Amino acid sequence: PAEFYASSTVQYVDLAYNDIYEIEPGIGTMYSLQTLILSGNHVEAIPDAVFKLTLLKNLVLNQNEVKEIPKEMGAMTWLQMLKLSNNNLESVPMEIS
């Protein structure tokens, strides 16, 4: 719901194992978010909205259906932890290394 994304002070969101299929674009308005955990869902893509989260330090997407890592993730120099184990990754862009 839109109200969920309206919070400007939330720093930690854990929505693991909730049968989620996509990361809603509204996530990009949660500017204080530092940790986002979506393990064990059905997420297939990392949307552009995630790149707006300039305070995000931990992104956990284990056990989903992510097929590719957007090369833009390489510009997220503030990101300290990215977990993508047990997905459907076909390759890792050079920008990530």
mmCIF file with all atom_site columns, C-alpha atoms in Angstrom:
data_model
loop_
_atom_site.group_PDB
_atom_site.id
_atom_site.type_symbol
_atom_site.label_atom_id
_atom_site.label_alt_id
_atom_site.label_comp_id
_atom_site.label_asym_id
_atom_site.label_entity_id
_atom_site.label_seq_id
_atom_site.pdbx_PDB_ins_code
_atom_site.Cartn_x
_atom_site.Cartn_y
_atom_site.Cartn_z
_atom_site.occupancy
_atom_site.B_iso_or_equiv
_atom_site.pdbx_formal_charge
_atom_site.auth_seq_id
_atom_site.auth_comp_id
_atom_site.auth_asym_id
_atom_site.auth_atom_id
_atom_site.pdbx_PDB_model_num
ATOM 1  C CA . PRO A 1 1  ? 0.000  0.000   0.000   1.00 0.00 ? 1  PRO A CA 1
ATOM 2  C CA . ALA A 1 2  ? 1.088  3.584   -0.657  1.00 0.00 ? 2  ALA A CA 1
ATOM 3  C CA . GLU A 1 3  ? 0.986  4.384   3.066   1.00 0.00 ? 3  GLU A CA 1
ATOM 4  C CA . PHE A 1 4  ? 3.755  1.854   3.648   1.00 0.00 ? 4  PHE A CA 1
ATOM 5  C CA . TYR A 1 5  ? 6.127  3.731   1.347   1.00 0.00 ? 5  TYR A CA 1
ATOM 6  C CA . ALA A 1 6  ? 5.212  7.145   2.753   1.00 0.00 ? 6  ALA A CA 1
ATOM 7  C CA . SER A 1 7  ? 7.346  6.641   5.849   1.00 0.00 ? 7  SER A CA 1
ATOM 8  C CA . SER A 1 8  ? 10.495 8.707   5.645   1.00 0.00 ? 8  SER A CA 1
ATOM 9  C CA . THR A 1 9  ? 12.031 7.350   8.848   1.00 0.00 ? 9  THR A CA 1
ATOM 10 C CA . VAL A 1 10 ? 11.929 3.555   8.386   1.00 0.00 ? 10 VAL A CA 1
ATOM 11 C CA . GLN A 1 11 ? 15.474 2.184   8.267   1.00 0.00 ? 11 GLN A CA 1
ATOM 12 C CA . TYR A 1 12 ? 14.914 -1.595  8.341   1.00 0.00 ? 12 TYR A CA 1
ATOM 13 C CA . VAL A 1 13 ? 12.382 -3.649  6.373   1.00 0.00 ? 13 VAL A CA 1
ATOM 14 C CA . ASP A 1 14 ? 12.226 -7.443  6.520   1.00 0.00 ? 14 ASP A CA 1
ATOM 15 C CA . LEU A 1 15 ? 9.621  -8.962  4.198   1.00 0.00 ? 15 LEU A CA 1
ATOM 16 C CA . ALA A 1 16 ? 11.220 -12.375 3.835   1.00 0.00 ? 16 ALA A CA 1
ATOM 17 C CA . TYR A 1 17 ? 9.016  -15.339 2.886   1.00 0.00 ? 17 TYR A CA 1
ATOM 18 C CA . ASN A 1 18 ? 5.895  -13.359 2.001   1.00 0.00 ? 18 ASN A CA 1
ATOM 19 C CA . ASP A 1 19 ? 5.098  -14.549 -1.529  1.00 0.00 ? 19 ASP A CA 1
ATOM 20 C CA . ILE A 1 20 ? 6.177  -11.195 -3.034  1.00 0.00 ? 20 ILE A CA 1
ATOM 21 C CA . TYR A 1 21 ? 6.620  -11.159 -6.811  1.00 0.00 ? 21 TYR A CA 1
ATOM 22 C CA . GLU A 1 22 ? 7.985  -7.669  -7.407  1.00 0.00 ? 22 GLU A CA 1
ATOM 23 C CA . ILE A 1 23 ? 9.610  -4.783  -5.614  1.00 0.00 ? 23 ILE A CA 1
ATOM 24 C CA . GLU A 1 24 ? 7.134  -1.919  -5.942  1.00 0.00 ? 24 GLU A CA 1
ATOM 25 C CA . PRO A 1 25 ? 8.416  1.395   -7.396  1.00 0.00 ? 25 PRO A CA 1
ATOM 26 C CA . GLY A 1 26 ? 7.273  3.131   -4.198  1.00 0.00 ? 26 GLY A CA 1
ATOM 27 C CA . ILE A 1 27 ? 10.253 1.625   -2.393  1.00 0.00 ? 27 ILE A CA 1
ATOM 28 C CA . GLY A 1 28 ? 12.335 4.398   -3.955  1.00 0.00 ? 28 GLY A CA 1
ATOM 29 C CA . THR A 1 29 ? 10.634 6.966   -1.697  1.00 0.00 ? 29 THR A CA 1
ATOM 30 C CA . MET A 1 30 ? 11.822 5.307   1.513   1.00 0.00 ? 30 MET A CA 1
ATOM 31 C CA . TYR A 1 31 ? 14.886 7.534   1.647   1.00 0.00 ? 31 TYR A CA 1
ATOM 32 C CA . SER A 1 32 ? 16.004 6.494   5.156   1.00 0.00 ? 32 SER A CA 1
ATOM 33 C CA . LEU A 1 33 ? 15.998 2.770   4.359   1.00 0.00 ? 33 LEU A CA 1
ATOM 34 C CA . GLN A 1 34 ? 19.310 1.109   5.248   1.00 0.00 ? 34 GLN A CA 1
ATOM 35 C CA . THR A 1 35 ? 18.378 -2.593  5.196   1.00 0.00 ? 35 THR A CA 1
ATOM 36 C CA . LEU A 1 36 ? 15.946 -4.343  2.869   1.00 0.00 ? 36 LEU A CA 1
ATOM 37 C CA . ILE A 1 37 ? 15.425 -8.089  3.247   1.00 0.00 ? 37 ILE A CA 1
ATOM 38 C CA . LEU A 1 38 ? 13.252 -9.902  0.713   1.00 0.00 ? 38 LEU A CA 1
ATOM 39 C CA . SER A 1 39 ? 14.623 -13.446 0.932   1.00 0.00 ? 39 SER A CA 1
ATOM 40 C CA . GLY A 1 40 ? 12.457 -16.406 0.001   1.00 0.00 ? 40 GLY A CA 1
ATOM 41 C CA . ASN A 1 41 ? 10.039 -14.615 -2.307  1.00 0.00 ? 41 ASN A CA 1
ATOM 42 C CA . HIS A 1 42 ? 9.498  -14.692 -6.079  1.00 0.00 ? 42 HIS A CA 1
ATOM 43 C CA . VAL A 1 43 ? 11.203 -11.433 -7.065  1.00 0.00 ? 43 VAL A CA 1
ATOM 44 C CA . GLU A 1 44 ? 12.485 -11.602 -10.652 1.00 0.00 ? 44 GLU A CA 1
ATOM 45 C CA . ALA A 1 45 ? 14.007 -8.137  -11.103 1.00 0.00 ? 45 ALA A CA 1
ATOM 46 C CA . ILE A 1 46 ? 15.698 -5.351  -9.178  1.00 0.00 ? 46 ILE A CA 1
ATOM 47 C CA . PRO A 1 47 ? 13.854 -2.176  -10.212 1.00 0.00 ? 47 PRO A CA 1
ATOM 48 C CA . ASP A 1 48 ? 15.362 1.263   -10.814 1.00 0.00 ? 48 ASP A CA 1
ATOM 49 C CA . ALA A 1 49 ? 13.643 2.515   -7.656  1.00 0.00 ? 49 ALA A CA 1
ATOM 50 C CA . VAL A 1 50 ? 16.236 0.645   -5.560  1.00 0.00 ? 50 VAL A CA 1
ATOM 51 C CA . PHE A 1 51 ? 18.989 2.866   -6.991  1.00 0.00 ? 51 PHE A CA 1
ATOM 52 C CA . LYS A 1 52 ? 17.335 5.912   -5.382  1.00 0.00 ? 52 LYS A CA 1
ATOM 53 C CA . LEU A 1 53 ? 17.980 4.490   -1.909  1.00 0.00 ? 53 LEU A CA 1
ATOM 54 C CA . THR A 1 54 ? 21.248 6.288   -1.221  1.00 0.00 ? 54 THR A CA 1
ATOM 55 C CA . LEU A 1 55 ? 21.371 5.185   2.433   1.00 0.00 ? 55 LEU A CA 1
ATOM 56 C CA . LEU A 1 56 ? 20.776 1.499   1.628   1.00 0.00 ? 56 LEU A CA 1
ATOM 57 C CA . LYS A 1 57 ? 23.652 -0.547  3.063   1.00 0.00 ? 57 LYS A CA 1
ATOM 58 C CA . ASN A 1 58 ? 22.199 -4.073  3.029   1.00 0.00 ? 58 ASN A CA 1
ATOM 59 C CA . LEU A 1 59 ? 20.137 -5.622  0.254   1.00 0.00 ? 59 LEU A CA 1
ATOM 60 C CA . VAL A 1 60 ? 19.209 -9.267  0.774   1.00 0.00 ? 60 VAL A CA 1
ATOM 61 C CA . LEU A 1 61 ? 17.435 -11.070 -2.064  1.00 0.00 ? 61 LEU A CA 1
ATOM 62 C CA . ASN A 1 62 ? 18.428 -14.691 -1.402  1.00 0.00 ? 62 ASN A CA 1
ATOM 63 C CA . GLN A 1 63 ? 16.109 -17.433 -2.653  1.00 0.00 ? 63 GLN A CA 1
ATOM 64 C CA . ASN A 1 64 ? 14.217 -15.437 -5.263  1.00 0.00 ? 64 ASN A CA 1
ATOM 65 C CA . GLU A 1 65 ? 14.035 -15.649 -9.044  1.00 0.00 ? 65 GLU A CA 1
ATOM 66 C CA . VAL A 1 66 ? 16.348 -12.758 -9.970  1.00 0.00 ? 66 VAL A CA 1
ATOM 67 C CA . LYS A 1 67 ? 17.768 -13.364 -13.448 1.00 0.00 ? 67 LYS A CA 1
ATOM 68 C CA . GLU A 1 68 ? 20.145 -10.439 -13.817 1.00 0.00 ? 68 GLU A CA 1
ATOM 69 C CA . ILE A 1 69 ? 21.907 -7.834  -11.762 1.00 0.00 ? 69 ILE A CA 1
ATOM 70 C CA . PRO A 1 70 ? 21.462 -4.390  -13.309 1.00 0.00 ? 70 PRO A CA 1
ATOM 71 C CA . LYS A 1 71 ? 24.819 -2.804  -14.143 1.00 0.00 ? 71 LYS A CA 1
ATOM 72 C CA . GLU A 1 72 ? 23.627 0.307   -12.259 1.00 0.00 ? 72 GLU A CA 1
ATOM 73 C CA . MET A 1 73 ? 24.198 -1.617  -9.024  1.00 0.00 ? 73 MET A CA 1
ATOM 74 C CA . GLY A 1 74 ? 27.901 -0.992  -9.578  1.00 0.00 ? 74 GLY A CA 1
ATOM 75 C CA . ALA A 1 75 ? 27.302 2.711   -8.911  1.00 0.00 ? 75 ALA A CA 1
ATOM 76 C CA . MET A 1 76 ? 25.830 1.967   -5.478  1.00 0.00 ? 76 MET A CA 1
ATOM 77 C CA . THR A 1 77 ? 29.148 2.522   -3.714  1.00 0.00 ? 77 THR A CA 1
ATOM 78 C CA . TRP A 1 78 ? 27.338 2.966   -0.395  1.00 0.00 ? 78 TRP A CA 1
ATOM 79 C CA . LEU A 1 79 ? 26.023 -0.617  -0.521  1.00 0.00 ? 79 LEU A CA 1
ATOM 80 C CA . GLN A 1 80 ? 27.965 -2.774  1.943   1.00 0.00 ? 80 GLN A CA 1
ATOM 81 C CA . MET A 1 81 ? 26.181 -6.110  1.588   1.00 0.00 ? 81 MET A CA 1
ATOM 82 C CA . LEU A 1 82 ? 24.409 -7.615  -1.405  1.00 0.00 ? 82 LEU A CA 1
ATOM 83 C CA . LYS A 1 83 ? 23.107 -11.163 -1.031  1.00 0.00 ? 83 LYS A CA 1
ATOM 84 C CA . LEU A 1 84 ? 21.750 -12.906 -4.107  1.00 0.00 ? 84 LEU A CA 1
ATOM 85 C CA . SER A 1 85 ? 22.383 -16.584 -3.441  1.00 0.00 ? 85 SER A CA 1
ATOM 86 C CA . ASN A 1 86 ? 19.906 -19.164 -4.762  1.00 0.00 ? 86 ASN A CA 1
ATOM 87 C CA . ASN A 1 87 ? 18.545 -17.111 -7.650  1.00 0.00 ? 87 ASN A CA 1
ATOM 88 C CA . ASN A 1 88 ? 18.475 -17.657 -11.416 1.00 0.00 ? 88 ASN A CA 1
ATOM 89 C CA . LEU A 1 89 ? 21.421 -15.399 -12.239 1.00 0.00 ? 89 LEU A CA 1
ATOM 90 C CA . GLU A 1 90 ? 22.833 -15.836 -15.709 1.00 0.00 ? 90 GLU A CA 1
ATOM 91 C CA . SER A 1 91 ? 25.804 -13.484 -15.301 1.00 0.00 ? 91 SER A CA 1
ATOM 92 C CA . VAL A 1 92 ? 27.302 -10.746 -13.144 1.00 0.00 ? 92 VAL A CA 1
ATOM 93 C CA . PRO A 1 93 ? 28.041 -7.413  -14.843 1.00 0.00 ? 93 PRO A CA 1
ATOM 94 C CA . MET A 1 94 ? 31.613 -6.148  -14.846 1.00 0.00 ? 94 MET A CA 1
ATOM 95 C CA . GLU A 1 95 ? 30.441 -2.992  -13.040 1.00 0.00 ? 95 GLU A CA 1
ATOM 96 C CA . ILE A 1 96 ? 29.761 -5.069  -9.898  1.00 0.00 ? 96 ILE A CA 1
ATOM 97 C CA . SER A 1 97 ? 33.264 -6.484  -9.467  1.00 0.00 ? 97 SER A CA 1
#
